Amino acid sequence: MHIPLSEAIDRYKREPGAHGNAYDWYRRSAQRGNGVSIHGHTIPAMKVGRQWMVEESDLDAALAAMSEARALLVRRTADYDQRILHPGTVRIEGGGYRVSDAFHFLWNDMDRARQRSDGCWICNRCWTVATEEHDGEECHRCRDWSPCGTACTLSRIRCRTCGASQAA
């Protein structure tokens, strides 16, 4: 069954974690690409008379996927709070972490957005902030232009509390 795009967006905005774009943004998106993005899921939109419409089942599927992603985020955050790490790069509420052998790199989205901090390395054994050694050579971009943003000079990560260490 088709429902008006405005109703679909109202339903989406009532969901926890929904992004706050204005209705006009979604309408323009429908005009440009015959679809709207609901939390990363593209829903086809069609114009019926003078009104944009979407298929309700498509909206329901996108909202269900959004709910599943939110539940996973809550579970991963609870796991992290209990010091349970998952391999790879993992999103948690407010940021995320990336596991690398004996350490994990933790970041906060707000600190990154405000350019206060890119994050820090945390020891997987004792959960204290690790120190970084920067004895590596700068990359071509850092030498000649601006910082590359990848910590290219990072050579070693070391935990002063438990003595864990790894080459970067």
mmCIF file of C-alpha atoms in Angstrom:
data_model
loop_
_atom_site.group_PDB
_atom_site.id
_atom_site.type_symbol
_atom_site.label_atom_id
_atom_site.label_comp_id
_atom_site.label_asym_id
_atom_site.label_seq_id
_atom_site.Cartn_x
_atom_site.Cartn_y
_atom_site.Cartn_z
ATOM 1 C CA MET A 1 0.000 0.000 0.000
ATOM 2 C CA HIS A 2 1.288 3.456 -0.865
ATOM 3 C CA ILE A 3 1.527 6.113 1.819
ATOM 4 C CA PRO A 4 2.438 9.799 1.482
ATOM 5 C CA LEU A 5 6.123 10.596 1.800
ATOM 6 C CA SER A 6 5.296 13.108 4.549
ATOM 7 C CA GLU A 7 3.710 10.332 6.643
ATOM 8 C CA ALA A 8 6.694 8.051 6.020
ATOM 9 C CA ILE A 9 9.130 10.743 7.157
ATOM 10 C CA ASP A 10 7.012 11.470 10.246
ATOM 11 C CA ARG A 11 7.137 7.770 11.170
ATOM 12 C CA TYR A 12 10.885 7.680 10.565
ATOM 13 C CA LYS A 13 11.550 10.768 12.701
ATOM 14 C CA ARG A 14 9.729 9.189 15.655
ATOM 15 C CA GLU A 15 12.276 6.370 15.702
ATOM 16 C CA PRO A 16 15.196 6.626 18.192
ATOM 17 C CA GLY A 17 18.390 7.617 16.393
ATOM 18 C CA ALA A 18 16.644 9.085 13.340
ATOM 19 C CA HIS A 19 18.489 11.878 11.538
ATOM 20 C CA GLY A 20 16.817 15.255 11.549
ATOM 21 C CA ASN A 21 16.682 16.340 7.914
ATOM 22 C CA ALA A 22 13.810 18.640 6.930
ATOM 23 C CA TYR A 23 10.944 17.218 4.873
ATOM 24 C CA ASP A 24 12.032 19.364 1.899
ATOM 25 C CA TRP A 25 15.347 17.499 1.815
ATOM 26 C CA TYR A 26 13.512 14.182 1.378
ATOM 27 C CA ARG A 27 11.177 15.651 -1.236
ATOM 28 C CA ARG A 28 14.138 16.983 -3.262
ATOM 29 C CA SER A 29 15.857 13.616 -2.894
ATOM 30 C CA ALA A 30 12.768 11.914 -4.309
ATOM 31 C CA GLN A 31 12.734 14.385 -7.232
ATOM 32 C CA ARG A 32 16.407 13.855 -8.045
ATOM 33 C CA GLY A 33 16.675 10.115 -7.678
ATOM 34 C CA ASN A 34 13.132 8.715 -7.450
ATOM 35 C CA GLY A 35 13.915 7.528 -3.927
ATOM 36 C CA VAL A 36 14.689 8.605 -0.386
ATOM 37 C CA SER A 37 17.296 7.335 2.022
ATOM 38 C CA ILE A 38 16.001 6.139 5.360
ATOM 39 C CA HIS A 39 18.947 5.366 7.609
ATOM 40 C CA GLY A 40 21.049 4.192 4.666
ATOM 41 C CA HIS A 41 18.255 2.239 2.959
ATOM 42 C CA THR A 42 16.965 3.664 -0.304
ATOM 43 C CA ILE A 43 13.202 3.528 -0.610
ATOM 44 C CA PRO A 44 11.714 4.086 -4.073
ATOM 45 C CA ALA A 45 9.388 7.097 -4.262
ATOM 46 C CA MET A 46 6.886 7.896 -6.959
ATOM 47 C CA LYS A 47 4.745 10.908 -7.656
ATOM 48 C CA VAL A 48 1.014 10.237 -7.651
ATOM 49 C CA GLY A 49 -0.838 13.337 -8.746
ATOM 50 C CA ARG A 50 0.858 16.167 -6.847
ATOM 51 C CA GLN A 51 2.076 14.039 -3.931
ATOM 52 C CA TRP A 52 5.168 11.903 -3.399
ATOM 53 C CA MET A 53 4.347 8.381 -2.229
ATOM 54 C CA VAL A 54 6.345 5.406 -0.955
ATOM 55 C CA GLU A 55 5.465 1.770 -0.484
ATOM 56 C CA GLU A 56 4.639 1.152 3.191
ATOM 57 C CA SER A 57 6.300 -2.281 3.163
ATOM 58 C CA ASP A 58 9.565 -0.668 1.975
ATOM 59 C CA LEU A 59 9.364 1.831 4.828
ATOM 60 C CA ASP A 60 8.609 -0.948 7.329
ATOM 61 C CA ALA A 61 11.645 -2.920 6.120
ATOM 62 C CA ALA A 62 13.912 0.138 6.435
ATOM 63 C CA LEU A 63 12.588 0.908 9.929
ATOM 64 C CA ALA A 64 13.077 -2.733 10.972
ATOM 65 C CA ALA A 65 16.675 -2.664 9.702
ATOM 66 C CA MET A 66 17.216 0.600 11.558
ATOM 67 C CA SER A 67 15.841 -0.946 14.751
ATOM 68 C CA GLU A 68 18.134 -3.973 14.356
ATOM 69 C CA ALA A 69 21.142 -1.712 13.821
ATOM 70 C CA ARG A 70 20.204 0.300 16.919
ATOM 71 C CA ALA A 71 19.856 -2.898 18.990
ATOM 72 C CA LEU A 72 23.276 -4.067 17.770
ATOM 73 C CA LEU A 73 24.769 -0.694 18.713
ATOM 74 C CA VAL A 74 23.289 -0.987 22.219
ATOM 75 C CA ARG A 75 24.616 -4.580 22.571
ATOM 76 C CA ARG A 76 28.101 -3.600 21.348
ATOM 77 C CA THR A 77 28.160 -0.650 23.764
ATOM 78 C CA ALA A 78 27.133 -2.908 26.662
ATOM 79 C CA ASP A 79 29.821 -5.410 25.648
ATOM 80 C CA TYR A 80 32.433 -2.662 25.564
ATOM 81 C CA ASP A 81 31.335 -1.456 29.012
ATOM 82 C CA GLN A 82 31.911 -5.030 30.223
ATOM 83 C CA ARG A 83 35.336 -5.052 28.507
ATOM 84 C CA ILE A 84 34.305 -7.463 25.789
ATOM 85 C CA LEU A 85 35.934 -6.521 22.483
ATOM 86 C CA HIS A 86 34.797 -7.616 19.040
ATOM 87 C CA PRO A 87 37.271 -7.933 16.154
ATOM 88 C CA GLY A 88 37.655 -5.245 13.510
ATOM 89 C CA THR A 89 36.127 -1.788 13.615
ATOM 90 C CA VAL A 90 33.087 -1.607 15.876
ATOM 91 C CA ARG A 91 30.602 1.232 16.342
ATOM 92 C CA ILE A 92 29.435 1.957 19.879
ATOM 93 C CA GLU A 93 27.229 4.741 21.206
ATOM 94 C CA GLY A 94 29.028 8.038 20.753
ATOM 95 C CA GLY A 95 31.957 6.640 18.761
ATOM 96 C CA GLY A 96 33.697 3.354 18.173
ATOM 97 C CA TYR A 97 36.871 1.313 18.436
ATOM 98 C CA ARG A 98 39.232 -0.674 16.244
ATOM 99 C CA VAL A 99 41.074 -3.705 17.647
ATOM 100 C CA SER A 100 44.729 -4.199 16.775
ATOM 101 C CA ASP A 101 46.466 -7.074 18.601
ATOM 102 C CA ALA A 102 47.147 -6.034 22.242
ATOM 103 C CA PHE A 103 45.460 -2.627 21.964
ATOM 104 C CA HIS A 104 42.349 -1.009 20.612
ATOM 105 C CA PHE A 105 41.941 2.496 19.245
ATOM 106 C CA LEU A 106 38.950 4.240 20.832
ATOM 107 C CA TRP A 107 37.362 7.406 19.457
ATOM 108 C CA ASN A 108 34.516 9.734 20.341
ATOM 109 C CA ASP A 109 32.524 11.159 17.423
ATOM 110 C CA MET A 110 31.944 14.533 19.119
ATOM 111 C CA ASP A 111 35.649 15.001 19.918
ATOM 112 C CA ARG A 112 36.499 14.179 16.303
ATOM 113 C CA ALA A 113 33.884 16.595 14.958
ATOM 114 C CA ARG A 114 35.182 19.376 17.195
ATOM 115 C CA GLN A 115 38.763 18.480 16.234
ATOM 116 C CA ARG A 116 39.708 17.990 19.886
ATOM 117 C CA SER A 117 40.982 14.434 19.559
ATOM 118 C CA ASP A 118 41.155 11.696 16.961
ATOM 119 C CA GLY A 119 41.078 9.096 19.748
ATOM 120 C CA CYS A 120 43.548 7.106 21.826
ATOM 121 C CA TRP A 121 45.004 3.625 22.144
ATOM 122 C CA ILE A 122 43.757 1.526 25.075
ATOM 123 C CA CYS A 123 45.492 -1.598 26.400
ATOM 124 C CA ASN A 124 43.315 -4.705 25.994
ATOM 125 C CA ARG A 125 44.803 -6.297 29.124
ATOM 126 C CA CYS A 126 44.535 -3.546 31.769
ATOM 127 C CA TRP A 127 42.325 -0.980 29.947
ATOM 128 C CA THR A 128 44.590 1.990 30.549
ATOM 129 C CA VAL A 129 45.506 4.623 27.981
ATOM 130 C CA ALA A 130 48.656 3.580 26.129
ATOM 131 C CA THR A 131 51.545 5.777 25.055
ATOM 132 C CA GLU A 132 52.516 6.234 21.445
ATOM 133 C CA GLU A 133 56.034 6.372 20.056
ATOM 134 C CA HIS A 134 56.396 8.353 16.863
ATOM 135 C CA ASP A 135 59.781 7.368 15.426
ATOM 136 C CA GLY A 136 58.537 6.511 11.942
ATOM 137 C CA GLU A 137 59.248 8.569 8.869
ATOM 138 C CA GLU A 138 56.663 11.055 7.653
ATOM 139 C CA CYS A 139 54.755 10.146 4.536
ATOM 140 C CA HIS A 140 55.079 12.205 1.354
ATOM 141 C CA ARG A 141 51.886 14.156 2.043
ATOM 142 C CA CYS A 142 52.957 15.145 5.573
ATOM 143 C CA ARG A 143 56.402 16.208 4.376
ATOM 144 C CA ASP A 144 55.191 18.352 1.508
ATOM 145 C CA TRP A 145 51.631 19.491 2.250
ATOM 146 C CA SER A 146 49.376 18.959 5.206
ATOM 147 C CA PRO A 147 48.932 16.182 7.783
ATOM 148 C CA CYS A 148 47.626 12.947 6.293
ATOM 149 C CA GLY A 149 45.550 12.147 9.356
ATOM 150 C CA THR A 150 46.746 8.538 9.563
ATOM 151 C CA ALA A 151 49.457 8.914 12.253
ATOM 152 C CA CYS A 152 52.027 7.837 9.687
ATOM 153 C CA THR A 153 54.925 8.377 12.115
ATOM 154 C CA LEU A 154 53.482 6.006 14.753
ATOM 155 C CA SER A 155 56.060 3.282 15.346
ATOM 156 C CA ARG A 156 55.090 1.594 18.626
ATOM 157 C CA ILE A 157 52.225 1.454 21.122
ATOM 158 C CA ARG A 158 53.181 0.761 24.731
ATOM 159 C CA CYS A 159 51.291 0.290 28.005
ATOM 160 C CA ARG A 160 53.185 1.651 30.998
ATOM 161 C CA THR A 161 50.899 -0.131 33.457
ATOM 162 C CA CYS A 162 51.258 -3.770 32.361
ATOM 163 C CA GLY A 163 54.166 -3.512 29.920
ATOM 164 C CA ALA A 164 52.292 -4.645 26.809
ATOM 165 C CA SER A 165 53.829 -3.389 23.589
ATOM 166 C CA GLN A 166 53.331 -3.747 19.857
ATOM 167 C CA ALA A 167 54.802 -2.306 16.715
ATOM 168 C CA ALA A 168 52.401 -0.081 14.836
#
